[in-house]
């Protein structure tokens, strides 16, 4: 007989033994119940008023009752348990955070604060999240923290920017997203992908640790949404600067987002631009249309993006996008085209951009106060009278040439001071001898030019108004001292004076 057959017969014998014992126990319990019933009948027949004896409860009955009670309690617990459990989430977060702040280490406190910022941003409480992040001054010390805490800081900052955009705060959203969304490593900074090999060599241990820091997929922040919010906010802030003439210094000096400028330049340099395929193409196409005055097409281009459905209130977001495109389109139109008109009608502007007359009047008045456009209101006719104060292209170029010359003069004076050992500029006060003050360790003979006319003491630099060997910038010839300057004893004017 095999080992399996022996085991089977053994289990069968044990089962039969258990069944026999159960049958005996049931038979015994039935007999006892019959005896109890018989005794009860005899007591009833005799008419005795004594109390009936308590029924005998067997061990099996006790076990069965206990099992039934436990099952009922489990059913009640199951019915009472719900996911998520009903609770006051704000109070629970405050209690847990307070416990960590009182007893936790420094790293745990920082991570708890960042989790609170992320939590408030996720639920739309931008003011609370911003105040907590600013009062902690984490931006100054986060670079000294461990990598996991830096990743949590990046995620909290991105979520704060998305929360600001949901609350229709364009400037705040751009300020929060400009550093993280401007680069090409947003995935790695948010721990949603492994760093590419082109950014540096990694050994297997470093790669393993980096993979452990990755966040789960259900906690990922949609990168297309981050890019769309960042580029849209940058477009709204850059549009007034881009609306200026190409030769206007404001177009280059007032840069809000270099990333957006670079993307727009690449888009405009392309020979043929097909239909937009991704988020960047949608925003660049809309910006190009806005600069051309086609605000309706730009609004349709942006509101048709499916990425806005990821925000808490997509309908409100699309209405906000359309309203901002209307107002910024009006600003860009006035900046780029108002100089070509003698007067502009308020009703025509309001009709062109589908804005209420009061809102149009308020927007144009704000531009007048800021000095963005040079015009004035004619109240009886509700028209905007344009004042011809805009410089021409030649004047713009002359201003640029003057700025370049000033920079060149300043650079030349710095080189001169470094060679001669003196310091200060031509408009600074001089000493009693009419010379610039010298450092005490620089001797008079070390300034070069020991013979009159041989460079004028300035290593033979060319003077714009004179000949080689004269004083730079003065036009005096070698050997002739200017009025008010005395030649040194035994020396010759034009030498080391």
PDB file of N, CA, C and O in Angstrom, residues 444-452 454 457 495-496:
ATOM      1  N   UNK A 444      53.567 107.202  -9.336  1.00  0.00           N
ATOM      2  CA  UNK A 444      53.323 108.050 -10.499  1.00  0.00           C
ATOM      3  C   UNK A 444      54.070 107.523 -11.725  1.00  0.00           C
ATOM      4  O   UNK A 444      53.570 107.590 -12.847  1.00  0.00           O
ATOM      5  N   UNK A 445      55.245 106.993 -11.529  1.00  0.00           N
ATOM      6  CA  UNK A 445      56.029 106.530 -12.662  1.00  0.00           C
ATOM      7  C   UNK A 445      55.521 105.232 -13.251  1.00  0.00           C
ATOM      8  O   UNK A 445      55.955 104.844 -14.333  1.00  0.00           O
ATOM      9  N   UNK A 446      54.636 104.515 -12.537  1.00  0.00           N
ATOM     10  CA  UNK A 446      54.134 103.247 -13.042  1.00  0.00           C
ATOM     11  C   UNK A 446      53.005 103.411 -14.031  1.00  0.00           C
ATOM     12  O   UNK A 446      52.465 102.427 -14.518  1.00  0.00           O
ATOM     13  N   UNK A 447      52.588 104.644 -14.300  1.00  0.00           N
ATOM     14  CA  UNK A 447      51.439 104.837 -15.171  1.00  0.00           C
ATOM     15  C   UNK A 447      51.847 104.947 -16.623  1.00  0.00           C
ATOM     16  O   UNK A 447      51.033 105.247 -17.493  1.00  0.00           O
ATOM     17  N   UNK A 448      53.115 104.731 -16.898  1.00  0.00           N
ATOM     18  CA  UNK A 448      53.561 104.697 -18.283  1.00  0.00           C
ATOM     19  C   UNK A 448      53.828 106.084 -18.833  1.00  0.00           C
ATOM     20  O   UNK A 448      53.484 107.101 -18.259  1.00  0.00           O
ATOM     21  N   UNK A 449      54.423 106.133 -19.997  1.00  0.00           N
ATOM     22  CA  UNK A 449      54.647 107.406 -20.688  1.00  0.00           C
ATOM     23  C   UNK A 449      55.659 108.274 -19.974  1.00  0.00           C
ATOM     24  O   UNK A 449      55.319 109.324 -19.448  1.00  0.00           O
ATOM     25  N   UNK A 450      56.958 107.891 -19.920  1.00  0.00           N
ATOM     26  CA  UNK A 450      57.969 108.672 -19.227  1.00  0.00           C
ATOM     27  C   UNK A 450      58.449 109.860 -20.049  1.00  0.00           C
ATOM     28  O   UNK A 450      59.205 110.669 -19.564  1.00  0.00           O
ATOM     29  N   UNK A 451      58.061 109.935 -21.294  1.00  0.00           N
ATOM     30  CA  UNK A 451      58.491 111.037 -22.152  1.00  0.00           C
ATOM     31  C   UNK A 451      57.257 111.706 -22.699  1.00  0.00           C
ATOM     32  O   UNK A 451      56.286 111.047 -23.059  1.00  0.00           O
ATOM     33  N   UNK A 452      57.298 113.024 -22.752  1.00  0.00           N
ATOM     34  CA  UNK A 452      56.155 113.765 -23.230  1.00  0.00           C
ATOM     35  C   UNK A 452      55.825 113.399 -24.655  1.00  0.00           C
ATOM     36  O   UNK A 452      56.692 113.348 -25.511  1.00  0.00           O
ATOM     37  N   UNK A 454      54.927 110.657 -25.821  1.00  0.00           N
ATOM     38  CA  UNK A 454      55.052 109.243 -26.161  1.00  0.00           C
ATOM     39  C   UNK A 454      53.897 108.442 -25.625  1.00  0.00           C
ATOM     40  O   UNK A 454      54.097 107.533 -24.847  1.00  0.00           O
ATOM     41  N   UNK A 457      51.261 109.283 -21.374  1.00  0.00           N
ATOM     42  CA  UNK A 457      51.094 108.614 -20.084  1.00  0.00           C
ATOM     43  C   UNK A 457      49.971 107.599 -20.084  1.00  0.00           C
ATOM     44  O   UNK A 457      49.609 107.082 -19.057  1.00  0.00           O
ATOM     45  N   UNK A 495      53.841 115.486 -20.660  1.00  0.00           N
ATOM     46  CA  UNK A 495      54.438 114.246 -20.197  1.00  0.00           C
ATOM     47  C   UNK A 495      53.584 113.648 -19.099  1.00  0.00           C
ATOM     48  O   UNK A 495      52.403 113.443 -19.245  1.00  0.00           O
ATOM     49  N   UNK A 496      54.262 113.429 -17.939  1.00  0.00           N
ATOM     50  CA  UNK A 496      53.553 112.822 -16.814  1.00  0.00           C
ATOM     51  C   UNK A 496      52.907 113.863 -15.945  1.00  0.00           C
ATOM     52  O   UNK A 496      53.176 113.962 -14.752  1.00  0.00           O
TER      53      UNK A 496
END
